[in-house]
Short mmCIF file of C-alpha atoms and ligand atoms in Angstrom, two decimals:
data_model
loop_
_atom_site.label_atom_id
_atom_site.label_comp_id
_atom_site.label_asym_id
_atom_site.label_seq_id
_atom_site.Cartn_x
_atom_site.Cartn_y
_atom_site.Cartn_z
CA MET R 92 -1.61 3.83 -24.00
CA ALA R 93 2.06 2.90 -24.45
CA ALA R 94 1.19 0.00 -26.75
CA ALA R 95 -1.23 2.17 -28.73
CA ILE R 96 1.31 4.96 -29.15
CA ALA R 97 4.05 2.54 -30.26
CA ALA R 98 1.65 0.84 -32.71
CA ARG R 99 0.54 4.17 -34.17
CA GLN R 100 4.18 5.18 -34.59
CA ALA R 101 4.74 1.93 -36.45
CA GLY R 102 1.92 2.93 -38.83
CA ALA R 103 -0.82 0.58 -37.59
CA SER R 104 -4.42 1.53 -36.96
CA VAL R 105 -5.30 1.06 -33.32
CA VAL R 106 -8.35 0.77 -31.08
CA VAL R 107 -8.10 0.85 -27.31
CA ILE R 108 -11.02 -0.84 -25.54
CA GLU R 109 -11.80 0.40 -22.04
CA ARG R 110 -14.70 -0.84 -19.94
CA GLY R 111 -14.07 1.49 -17.02
CA VAL R 112 -12.49 4.92 -16.85
CA LEU R 113 -9.79 5.90 -19.35
CA GLY R 114 -6.33 5.94 -17.77
CA GLY R 115 -6.60 2.73 -15.76
CA THR R 116 -5.25 2.32 -12.24
CA CYS R 117 -2.34 4.76 -12.23
CA VAL R 118 -4.06 8.05 -12.92
CA ASN R 119 -7.48 7.21 -11.46
CA VAL R 120 -6.94 5.14 -8.32
CA GLY R 121 -3.18 4.47 -8.05
CA CYS R 122 -0.03 6.52 -8.47
CA VAL R 123 -1.52 9.98 -9.01
CA PRO R 124 -4.24 10.14 -6.34
CA SER R 125 -2.04 8.45 -3.73
CA LYS R 126 0.93 10.71 -4.36
CA THR R 127 -1.03 13.96 -4.29
CA LEU R 128 -2.78 12.92 -1.05
CA LEU R 129 0.57 11.81 0.41
CA ALA R 130 2.07 15.17 -0.49
CA ALA R 131 -0.77 16.92 1.35
CA ALA R 132 -0.46 14.63 4.38
CA GLY R 133 3.31 15.15 4.30
CA ALA R 134 2.85 18.93 4.40
CA ARG R 135 0.73 18.54 7.54
CA HIS R 136 3.20 16.14 9.10
CA GLY R 137 6.07 18.50 8.21
CA ALA R 138 4.29 21.33 10.03
CA ALA R 139 3.59 19.10 13.03
CA THR R 140 7.17 17.84 13.32
CA ASN R 141 9.13 20.89 12.14
CA PRO R 142 12.58 20.60 13.75
CA PHE R 143 13.57 24.27 13.36
CA THR R 144 13.05 25.99 16.71
CA GLY R 145 13.06 29.50 15.25
CA VAL R 146 10.23 28.88 12.81
CA PRO R 147 7.08 27.88 14.68
CA THR R 148 4.50 25.92 12.70
CA SER R 149 1.36 24.06 13.69
CA ALA R 150 -0.89 21.49 12.07
CA GLY R 151 -4.65 21.78 12.37
CA LYS R 152 -7.37 19.23 11.73
CA ALA R 153 -7.29 17.92 8.18
CA ASP R 154 -10.33 18.42 5.93
CA LEU R 155 -10.14 15.15 3.99
CA GLY R 156 -13.28 15.96 1.97
CA ALA R 157 -11.57 19.09 0.58
CA LEU R 158 -8.35 17.17 -0.13
CA VAL R 159 -10.22 14.39 -1.94
CA ALA R 160 -12.12 16.96 -4.04
CA GLN R 161 -8.81 18.64 -4.95
CA LYS R 162 -7.33 15.21 -5.80
CA ASP R 163 -10.35 14.36 -8.01
CA GLU R 164 -9.91 17.60 -9.91
CA LEU R 165 -6.22 16.85 -10.51
CA VAL R 166 -7.04 13.30 -11.65
CA ALA R 167 -9.74 14.51 -14.04
CA GLY R 168 -7.35 17.09 -15.52
CA MET R 169 -4.55 14.58 -15.98
CA ARG R 170 -6.91 11.97 -17.41
CA GLN R 171 -7.92 14.46 -20.08
CA ALA R 172 -4.44 15.89 -20.82
CA LYS R 173 -2.38 12.70 -20.54
CA TYR R 174 -4.85 10.15 -21.94
CA ALA R 175 -7.85 11.46 -23.90
CA ASP R 176 -5.92 14.30 -25.60
CA VAL R 177 -2.95 12.04 -26.29
CA ALA R 178 -5.20 9.43 -27.95
CA GLY R 179 -6.53 12.23 -30.15
CA ALA R 180 -3.05 13.51 -31.00
CA TYR R 181 -1.78 10.06 -32.00
CA GLY R 182 -5.00 9.27 -33.84
CA PHE R 183 -6.43 6.23 -32.13
CA GLU R 184 -9.94 5.56 -30.96
CA VAL R 185 -10.89 4.71 -27.37
CA LEU R 186 -13.91 2.45 -27.53
CA ALA R 187 -16.02 2.13 -24.37
CA GLY R 188 -16.99 -1.45 -23.66
CA HIS R 189 -16.05 -4.84 -22.26
CA ALA R 190 -13.60 -6.86 -24.31
CA ARG R 191 -13.66 -10.65 -24.48
CA PHE R 192 -12.46 -13.48 -26.66
CA PRO R 193 -15.37 -15.79 -27.62
CA ASP R 194 -12.86 -18.08 -29.39
CA PRO R 195 -9.10 -18.10 -30.18
CA SER R 196 -9.41 -15.88 -33.25
CA THR R 197 -12.21 -13.44 -32.38
CA LEU R 198 -12.32 -10.38 -30.16
CA GLU R 199 -15.68 -8.96 -29.16
CA VAL R 200 -16.56 -5.61 -27.60
CA ASP R 201 -19.94 -5.77 -25.89
CA GLY R 202 -20.87 -8.56 -28.30
CA HIS R 203 -19.63 -6.90 -31.51
CA ALA R 204 -16.70 -8.57 -33.26
CA LEU R 205 -13.57 -6.53 -33.99
CA ARG R 206 -11.06 -7.66 -36.59
CA ALA R 207 -7.40 -7.06 -35.85
CA ARG R 208 -4.02 -8.48 -36.82
CA ALA R 209 -3.08 -8.75 -33.14
CA CYS R 210 -4.50 -8.01 -29.68
CA ILE R 211 -2.71 -6.84 -26.56
CA VAL R 212 -4.27 -7.69 -23.20
CA ALA R 213 -3.46 -4.91 -20.72
CA THR R 214 -6.30 -5.31 -18.26
CA GLY R 215 -4.19 -4.63 -15.14
CA SER R 216 -4.79 -5.90 -11.64
CA GLU R 217 -7.19 -5.40 -8.77
CA PRO R 218 -6.93 -5.62 -4.98
CA ASP R 219 -6.53 -9.17 -3.81
CA ARG R 220 -9.09 -10.50 -1.38
CA PRO R 221 -7.22 -12.63 1.15
CA ASP R 222 -8.71 -15.83 2.46
CA LEU R 223 -9.37 -14.50 5.97
CA ALA R 224 -12.05 -15.80 8.33
CA GLY R 225 -14.83 -13.25 8.73
CA LEU R 226 -13.68 -10.89 5.97
CA ALA R 227 -16.81 -11.42 3.88
CA GLU R 228 -18.98 -10.31 6.82
CA VAL R 229 -17.28 -6.97 7.53
CA GLU R 230 -17.10 -3.72 5.62
CA TYR R 231 -13.55 -2.96 4.60
CA LEU R 232 -11.65 -0.42 2.54
CA THR R 233 -9.18 -0.96 -0.29
CA SER R 234 -6.68 1.67 -1.41
CA THR R 235 -9.32 2.78 -3.96
CA THR R 236 -12.14 3.38 -1.49
CA ALA R 237 -9.81 4.70 1.24
CA MET R 238 -8.84 7.55 -1.09
CA GLU R 239 -12.55 8.46 -1.48
CA LEU R 240 -13.24 8.94 2.24
CA ALA R 241 -14.58 12.36 3.25
CA GLU R 242 -13.36 12.14 6.85
CA VAL R 243 -10.19 10.94 8.48
CA PRO R 244 -11.13 7.87 10.54
CA GLU R 245 -10.23 8.09 14.21
CA SER R 246 -8.40 4.79 13.93
CA LEU R 247 -7.52 2.50 11.06
CA VAL R 248 -6.22 -1.07 10.96
CA ILE R 249 -4.37 -2.00 7.77
CA ILE R 250 -3.74 -5.63 6.88
CA GLY R 251 -0.58 -5.78 4.76
CA GLY R 252 2.76 -3.98 5.11
CA GLY R 253 3.72 -3.83 1.42
CA TYR R 254 3.97 -0.59 -0.56
CA VAL R 255 0.22 0.12 -0.62
CA GLY R 256 -0.14 -0.65 3.11
CA MET R 257 2.87 1.48 4.05
CA GLU R 258 1.82 4.46 1.94
CA GLN R 259 -1.78 4.36 3.12
CA ALA R 260 -0.60 3.97 6.74
CA GLN R 261 1.45 7.14 6.60
CA LEU R 262 -1.20 8.96 4.59
CA PHE R 263 -3.81 8.48 7.31
CA ALA R 264 -1.37 8.75 10.22
CA HIS R 265 -0.06 12.07 8.91
CA LEU R 266 -3.64 13.30 8.55
CA GLY R 267 -4.27 12.50 12.22
CA ALA R 268 -5.61 8.91 12.38
CA HIS R 269 -4.29 6.30 14.78
CA VAL R 270 -3.00 3.59 12.45
CA THR R 271 -1.99 -0.03 13.09
CA ILE R 272 -0.43 -2.24 10.41
CA VAL R 273 -0.88 -5.97 10.76
CA GLY R 274 1.62 -7.88 8.63
CA ARG R 275 5.29 -7.96 7.76
CA LEU R 276 6.66 -4.49 7.15
CA ALA R 277 8.35 -3.85 3.80
CA PRO R 278 8.82 -7.53 2.94
CA GLN R 279 10.72 -6.67 -0.27
CA ALA R 280 13.17 -4.21 1.31
CA GLU R 281 16.71 -4.79 2.51
CA PRO R 282 16.50 -5.93 6.15
CA GLU R 283 18.82 -3.15 7.35
CA LEU R 284 16.50 -0.51 5.87
CA THR R 285 13.36 -2.22 7.20
CA GLU R 286 14.89 -2.02 10.65
CA VAL R 287 15.32 1.76 10.33
CA LEU R 288 11.84 2.08 8.83
CA ARG R 289 10.37 0.36 11.91
CA GLY R 290 11.83 3.22 13.97
CA VAL R 291 10.31 5.78 11.58
CA PHE R 292 6.85 4.24 11.90
CA ALA R 293 7.26 4.09 15.68
CA THR R 294 8.12 7.80 15.90
CA ASP R 295 5.17 8.54 13.59
CA GLY R 296 2.91 6.73 16.05
CA VAL R 297 2.07 3.96 13.56
CA GLU R 298 1.89 0.66 15.39
CA VAL R 299 3.22 -2.30 13.44
CA VAL R 300 2.18 -5.82 14.44
CA GLU R 301 4.38 -8.07 12.33
CA GLU R 302 2.16 -11.10 12.44
CA ARG R 303 -0.21 -12.79 10.02
CA ALA R 304 -3.82 -11.73 10.34
CA SER R 305 -5.97 -14.82 10.75
CA ALA R 306 -9.50 -13.51 11.36
CA VAL R 307 -11.58 -10.36 11.18
CA ALA R 308 -14.76 -9.54 13.05
CA GLY R 309 -16.79 -6.49 13.99
CA SER R 310 -19.53 -4.04 13.25
CA ALA R 311 -19.74 -0.78 11.32
CA ALA R 312 -18.23 1.08 14.30
CA GLN R 313 -15.47 -1.26 15.45
CA ILE R 314 -13.29 -3.84 13.70
CA THR R 315 -11.11 -6.43 15.40
CA VAL R 316 -8.30 -8.22 13.57
CA THR R 317 -7.01 -11.34 15.27
CA THR R 318 -3.46 -12.42 14.48
CA ALA R 319 -2.00 -15.92 14.22
CA SER R 320 -0.76 -15.72 17.81
CA GLY R 321 -4.20 -14.65 19.07
CA ARG R 322 -3.38 -10.95 19.48
CA ARG R 323 -6.38 -8.67 18.90
CA VAL R 324 -6.02 -5.33 17.13
CA ASN R 325 -8.93 -2.89 17.14
CA GLY R 326 -9.84 0.05 14.96
CA HIS R 327 -12.78 2.03 13.62
CA ARG R 328 -12.02 1.14 10.00
CA LEU R 329 -10.22 -1.69 8.24
CA LEU R 330 -8.15 -1.39 5.06
CA VAL R 331 -7.04 -4.54 3.28
CA ALA R 332 -3.79 -4.16 1.33
CA THR R 333 -2.53 -7.68 0.80
CA GLY R 334 -1.50 -7.32 -2.82
CA ARG R 335 -3.09 -7.14 -6.24
CA ARG R 336 -3.99 -9.97 -8.61
CA ALA R 337 -4.38 -10.04 -12.39
CA ARG R 338 -7.72 -8.77 -13.66
CA THR R 339 -8.97 -11.30 -16.23
CA ASP R 340 -12.67 -11.71 -15.35
CA GLY R 341 -14.93 -12.20 -18.32
CA LEU R 342 -12.07 -12.05 -20.84
CA GLY R 343 -12.51 -15.66 -21.97
CA LEU R 344 -8.78 -16.36 -21.86
CA ALA R 345 -9.09 -20.14 -21.45
CA GLY R 346 -11.35 -20.44 -24.51
CA ALA R 347 -8.92 -18.26 -26.45
CA GLY R 348 -6.02 -20.59 -25.66
CA VAL R 349 -4.25 -18.01 -23.48
CA ARG R 350 -2.47 -19.70 -20.61
CA THR R 351 -2.55 -18.26 -17.09
CA ASP R 352 -0.39 -19.29 -14.12
CA GLU R 353 -1.43 -20.46 -10.65
CA ARG R 354 -1.82 -16.83 -9.51
CA GLY R 355 -4.08 -16.05 -12.45
CA SER R 356 -1.53 -13.89 -14.35
CA VAL R 357 -1.28 -14.25 -18.11
CA VAL R 358 1.85 -16.22 -18.97
CA VAL R 359 4.09 -14.34 -21.43
CA ASP R 360 7.56 -14.90 -22.82
CA GLU R 361 10.17 -12.14 -22.88
CA GLY R 362 8.62 -10.74 -26.06
CA GLU R 363 5.24 -10.39 -24.21
CA ARG R 364 3.77 -13.21 -26.37
CA THR R 365 1.06 -15.42 -24.85
CA SER R 366 0.31 -19.03 -25.78
CA ASN R 367 -2.01 -17.70 -28.54
CA PRO R 368 0.26 -16.35 -31.34
CA ARG R 369 -2.11 -13.44 -32.08
CA ILE R 370 -2.49 -12.33 -28.48
CA TYR R 371 0.09 -10.44 -26.44
CA ALA R 372 -0.12 -9.27 -22.82
CA ALA R 373 1.66 -6.59 -20.82
CA GLY R 374 1.58 -4.79 -17.49
CA ASP R 375 0.11 -5.99 -14.19
CA VAL R 376 -2.03 -8.66 -15.88
CA SER R 377 1.14 -10.41 -17.10
CA GLY R 378 2.61 -10.79 -13.60
CA ALA R 379 5.29 -8.16 -14.34
CA PRO R 380 6.56 -5.98 -11.47
CA GLN R 381 3.64 -3.69 -10.63
CA TYR R 382 4.95 -0.28 -11.68
CA VAL R 383 3.36 1.88 -14.32
CA TYR R 384 6.69 2.34 -16.18
CA VAL R 385 7.07 -1.46 -16.38
CA ALA R 386 3.54 -1.71 -17.77
CA ALA R 387 4.37 0.98 -20.33
CA ALA R 388 7.66 -0.67 -21.34
CA GLY R 389 5.88 -4.03 -21.71
CA GLY R 390 3.08 -2.48 -23.75
CA ARG R 391 5.57 -0.91 -26.13
CA VAL R 392 7.46 -4.19 -26.55
CA ALA R 393 4.19 -6.07 -27.14
CA ALA R 394 3.17 -3.61 -29.87
CA LEU R 395 6.58 -3.72 -31.61
CA ASN R 396 6.62 -7.51 -31.61
CA ALA R 397 2.98 -7.81 -32.68
CA LEU R 398 3.73 -5.64 -35.70
CA ALA R 399 7.15 -7.08 -36.54
CA ALA R 400 7.69 -8.54 -39.99
CA ASP R 401 8.25 -11.95 -38.37
CA PRO R 402 6.18 -12.08 -35.15
CA ALA R 403 7.45 -15.61 -34.54
CA ALA R 404 10.90 -14.21 -33.76
CA PRO R 405 10.25 -11.28 -31.42
CA ALA R 406 13.05 -8.74 -31.46
CA ALA R 407 12.00 -6.41 -28.66
CA ARG R 408 12.14 -7.28 -24.98
CA VAL R 409 11.97 -5.38 -21.70
CA ASP R 410 15.41 -4.78 -20.20
CA TYR R 411 15.05 -4.79 -16.42
CA THR R 412 18.66 -3.73 -15.71
CA GLY R 413 18.72 -1.26 -12.83
CA LEU R 414 14.91 -1.27 -12.43
CA PRO R 415 13.98 1.36 -9.82
CA SER R 416 11.18 1.22 -7.30
CA VAL R 417 9.91 3.81 -4.83
CA VAL R 418 7.62 3.58 -1.83
CA PHE R 419 6.43 7.13 -1.25
CA THR R 420 6.63 7.08 2.51
CA ARG R 421 8.28 9.93 4.38
CA PRO R 422 11.25 9.31 4.18
CA GLN R 423 10.99 7.43 0.90
CA LEU R 424 12.05 3.80 0.61
CA ALA R 425 13.56 3.25 -2.81
CA SER R 426 15.80 0.90 -4.72
CA ALA R 427 17.48 0.36 -8.07
CA GLY R 428 18.79 -2.95 -9.33
CA TRP R 429 19.21 -6.07 -7.26
CA SER R 430 18.80 -6.75 -3.57
CA GLU R 431 21.63 -8.55 -1.78
CA ALA R 432 19.50 -11.71 -1.67
CA GLU R 433 18.82 -11.48 -5.40
CA ALA R 434 22.53 -11.02 -6.23
CA LEU R 435 23.34 -14.14 -4.18
CA ARG R 436 20.46 -16.05 -5.75
CA ARG R 437 21.94 -15.25 -9.15
CA GLY R 438 25.25 -16.71 -8.01
CA ARG R 439 27.14 -13.41 -7.68
CA ARG R 440 29.68 -12.84 -4.93
CA CYS R 441 28.79 -9.44 -3.57
CA GLU R 442 30.01 -6.87 -1.10
CA CYS R 443 27.73 -4.38 0.63
CA ARG R 444 28.22 -1.11 2.49
CA ILE R 445 25.70 0.74 4.60
CA LEU R 446 25.80 4.48 5.15
CA ARG R 447 23.68 5.93 7.92
CA LEU R 448 22.06 9.27 7.19
CA ASP R 449 23.80 10.86 10.20
CA ASP R 450 26.89 10.70 7.94
CA VAL R 451 25.15 12.67 5.17
CA PRO R 452 25.43 16.50 5.33
CA ARG R 453 22.03 17.07 3.61
CA ALA R 454 20.29 14.98 6.28
CA LEU R 455 22.16 16.83 9.04
CA VAL R 456 21.14 20.31 7.80
CA GLN R 457 17.54 19.16 7.38
CA ARG R 458 17.70 17.90 10.97
CA ASP R 459 16.25 14.53 10.00
CA THR R 460 18.82 11.76 9.95
CA ARG R 461 16.37 8.85 10.01
CA GLY R 462 17.43 6.61 7.16
CA ALA R 463 20.28 4.76 5.51
CA VAL R 464 21.75 3.87 2.12
CA LYS R 465 22.90 0.38 1.15
CA VAL R 466 25.14 -0.20 -1.85
CA ILE R 467 25.67 -3.69 -3.29
CA ALA R 468 28.64 -4.32 -5.56
CA ASP R 469 30.01 -7.34 -7.40
CA ALA R 470 32.91 -8.53 -5.19
CA ASP R 471 34.96 -9.60 -8.22
CA THR R 472 34.52 -6.61 -10.55
CA GLY R 473 33.38 -3.81 -8.23
CA ARG R 474 30.43 -3.17 -10.53
CA LEU R 475 27.36 -1.72 -8.94
CA LEU R 476 24.53 -4.27 -8.65
CA GLY R 477 22.01 -2.49 -6.44
CA VAL R 478 21.35 0.68 -4.49
CA HIS R 479 18.75 0.91 -1.72
CA ALA R 480 17.86 3.95 0.34
CA LEU R 481 15.53 5.09 3.05
CA ALA R 482 15.86 8.85 2.80
CA ASP R 483 14.06 12.05 1.94
CA GLY R 484 14.17 12.14 -1.87
CA ALA R 485 15.36 8.52 -2.15
CA GLY R 486 13.21 8.18 -5.28
CA GLU R 487 15.12 11.01 -6.96
CA MET R 488 18.43 9.38 -5.99
CA MET R 489 17.41 6.20 -7.77
CA LEU R 490 17.50 7.82 -11.18
CA ALA R 491 21.26 8.34 -10.77
CA ALA R 492 21.57 4.80 -9.36
CA THR R 493 19.71 3.33 -12.34
CA TYR R 494 21.96 5.21 -14.79
CA ALA R 495 25.06 4.03 -12.91
CA ILE R 496 23.95 0.38 -12.89
CA LYS R 497 22.90 0.49 -16.54
CA ALA R 498 26.22 2.09 -17.55
CA GLY R 499 28.13 -0.65 -15.71
CA MET R 500 29.82 1.76 -13.31
CA THR R 501 31.97 0.40 -10.47
CA VAL R 502 31.93 1.68 -6.91
CA ASP R 503 35.30 3.33 -7.69
CA ASP R 504 33.69 5.18 -10.62
CA LEU R 505 30.93 6.35 -8.29
CA ALA R 506 33.37 7.47 -5.57
CA ASP R 507 35.37 9.43 -8.16
CA THR R 508 32.42 11.08 -9.94
CA TRP R 509 31.13 14.56 -9.11
CA ALA R 510 28.36 14.78 -6.56
CA PRO R 511 26.83 18.13 -5.70
CA TYR R 512 27.15 19.17 -2.03
CA LEU R 513 24.68 19.21 -0.07
CA THR R 514 22.30 16.89 -1.81
CA MET R 515 20.84 13.59 -0.65
CA ALA R 516 22.12 12.05 -3.89
CA GLU R 517 25.64 12.78 -2.67
CA SER R 518 25.17 9.82 -0.34
CA LEU R 519 25.79 7.58 -3.38
CA ARG R 520 29.34 8.96 -3.65
CA ILE R 521 29.89 8.79 0.10
CA ALA R 522 28.57 5.20 0.34
CA ALA R 523 30.74 4.15 -2.62
CA GLY R 524 33.75 5.59 -0.77
CA LEU R 525 33.09 3.15 2.08
CA PHE R 526 34.30 0.35 -0.22
CA ARG R 527 37.81 1.94 0.04
CA ASN R 528 37.86 2.45 3.77
CA GLN R 529 35.34 2.82 6.54
CA LEU R 530 37.00 5.69 8.40
CA PRO R 531 34.67 8.61 9.30
CA THR R 532 33.81 10.74 6.27
CA SER R 533 34.63 14.44 6.07
CA CYS R 534 32.20 16.82 4.38
CA CYS R 535 33.45 16.61 0.79
CA ALA R 536 36.57 14.49 1.17
C1 LIG E 686 -2.63 2.74 -4.63
C2 LIG E 686 -1.65 2.47 -5.75
C3 LIG E 686 -0.54 3.29 -5.90
C4 LIG E 686 0.36 3.07 -6.92
N1 LIG E 686 1.43 3.90 -7.04
C5 LIG E 686 2.33 3.69 -8.05
C6 LIG E 686 3.44 4.58 -8.21
O1 LIG E 686 3.60 5.53 -7.45
N2 LIG E 686 4.30 4.33 -9.22
C7 LIG E 686 4.13 3.27 -10.07
O2 LIG E 686 4.95 3.09 -10.97
N3 LIG E 686 3.09 2.42 -9.94
C8 LIG E 686 2.18 2.62 -8.95
N4 LIG E 686 1.09 1.77 -8.85
C9 LIG E 686 0.97 0.62 -9.78
C10 LIG E 686 0.43 1.06 -11.13
O3 LIG E 686 -0.74 1.82 -10.98
C11 LIG E 686 0.16 -0.17 -12.01
O4 LIG E 686 1.32 -0.96 -12.07
C12 LIG E 686 -0.25 0.23 -13.43
O5 LIG E 686 -1.35 1.10 -13.45
C13 LIG E 686 -0.58 -1.03 -14.25
O6 LIG E 686 -0.96 -0.62 -15.54
P1 LIG E 686 -1.74 -1.62 -16.51
O7 LIG E 686 -1.83 -0.88 -17.81
O8 LIG E 686 -1.12 -2.95 -16.48
O9 LIG E 686 -3.21 -1.78 -15.90
P2 LIG E 686 -4.31 -0.73 -15.42
O10 LIG E 686 -3.75 0.62 -15.23
O11 LIG E 686 -5.00 -1.35 -14.26
O12 LIG E 686 -5.32 -0.64 -16.65
C14 LIG E 686 -6.14 -1.72 -17.02
C15 LIG E 686 -7.42 -1.19 -17.65
O13 LIG E 686 -8.06 -2.25 -18.31
C16 LIG E 686 -9.48 -2.09 -18.15
N5 LIG E 686 -10.12 -3.40 -18.35
C17 LIG E 686 -9.98 -4.52 -17.57
N6 LIG E 686 -10.64 -5.56 -18.12
C18 LIG E 686 -11.20 -5.09 -19.25
C19 LIG E 686 -12.01 -5.69 -20.27
N7 LIG E 686 -12.33 -6.99 -20.25
N8 LIG E 686 -12.43 -4.90 -21.30
C20 LIG E 686 -12.08 -3.61 -21.38
N9 LIG E 686 -11.31 -2.99 -20.45
C21 LIG E 686 -10.88 -3.73 -19.41
C22 LIG E 686 -9.63 -1.55 -16.74
O14 LIG E 686 -10.87 -0.86 -16.60
C23 LIG E 686 -8.42 -0.62 -16.64
O15 LIG E 686 -8.74 0.70 -16.98
C24 LIG E 686 0.14 1.98 -7.84
C25 LIG E 686 -0.98 1.17 -7.70
C26 LIG E 686 -1.88 1.40 -6.68
C27 LIG E 686 -3.09 0.53 -6.55
#
């Protein structure tokens, strides 16, 4: 969609070829359905764990069938308004069919050749299937099928503790299932935040077995996952969330001279060009960070470069400065910019400060101080390199963090810039103040 819009704005005629459902992963089986279901599960969990003694609340049994139906209605509405109607407004056709390259200069849709100056491959990714003994013999869920269930399973074992595993774990735990995660929790997160997150999952009743799953066995009613150390974890259902790999089946990339890497992702340069000068690639299929806004930014860059007067010298590129990411757990786990490890890997001397949420007035008044904020600054210049937070609304905080990193702000700038009291985002100012001294913080001083 982003590539098509950019190409139309540049005056080109455009056809989008879609073999499945318009909208791709995000609106149909990714961001939108997961976030609306998580919001519903969070409302139930909020009622069950309400900390305000004077306002009694209770949480009844969840009707997952009703929630899934409501989610499907939202998805259908957004697919129409944000995709089909937008294609109409910009004036490009969406052609139903399977696209493939029979040779380096031809594109076919269900066997019919299409002529175009350039093609952009944006075929996304699909759940990875880990090489796990016994997996082929058992029935298991992916994030897609889990969000179609009509009933909350009594117990659920999830293999994988990345963002999909963590979100799905809380989704089902907050709807009343007993959930166990097998795998490393939040492998991409700052270790200090992962440590706090372990406590959150423990208080939520989500068991986390931080070991590699090595085998799976069971029947329709009971699944057993065996870990590398021989530990056995049982559950009624199994969900596999071990990552997503590029979706390139039946595209004919090899015959078209489009190189892929050892993980199967299409290899692109910073202008989203592949090894075939007429073919570009963007989004999950290109091995880019798997966020819909990265896919959109890549799609736009691919379109601009494909239509440039001199496509051999691409002008546009994706600028990853301050890139944010959010795991929509409760509290959210979010980041902007670099991790401490990444800053060191890039040869930067850095200094870090960690602010616990029991030092943040917003967390105190909400009576939920589970969480922390970590700020990473360049030790030589004081410039902000990364911000990481486990907090209610951490995703919202990251917009400010991204702006600050992109604008080249220092921790002094942050400490001396207005922050509204009592907001969670104020923790950015408070954490920046810790670079001056680490005495206890007053409310606004
Ligand atoms: C459970 C889950 C939750 C997520 N939550 C978030 C979130 O909160 N925020 C966020 O930023 N990201 C989130 N993501 C990631 C995000 O959805 C993806 O990064 C994004 O959708 C990738 O977009 P894309 O355009 O590269 O591919 P896709 O959206 O996957 O689109 C690819 C399309 O290509 C079609 N296709 C494939 N092959 C062919 C072919 N040969 N011919 C024709 N059509 C073809 C497919 O049918 C598909 O519709 C989530 C993902 C999942 C799975």
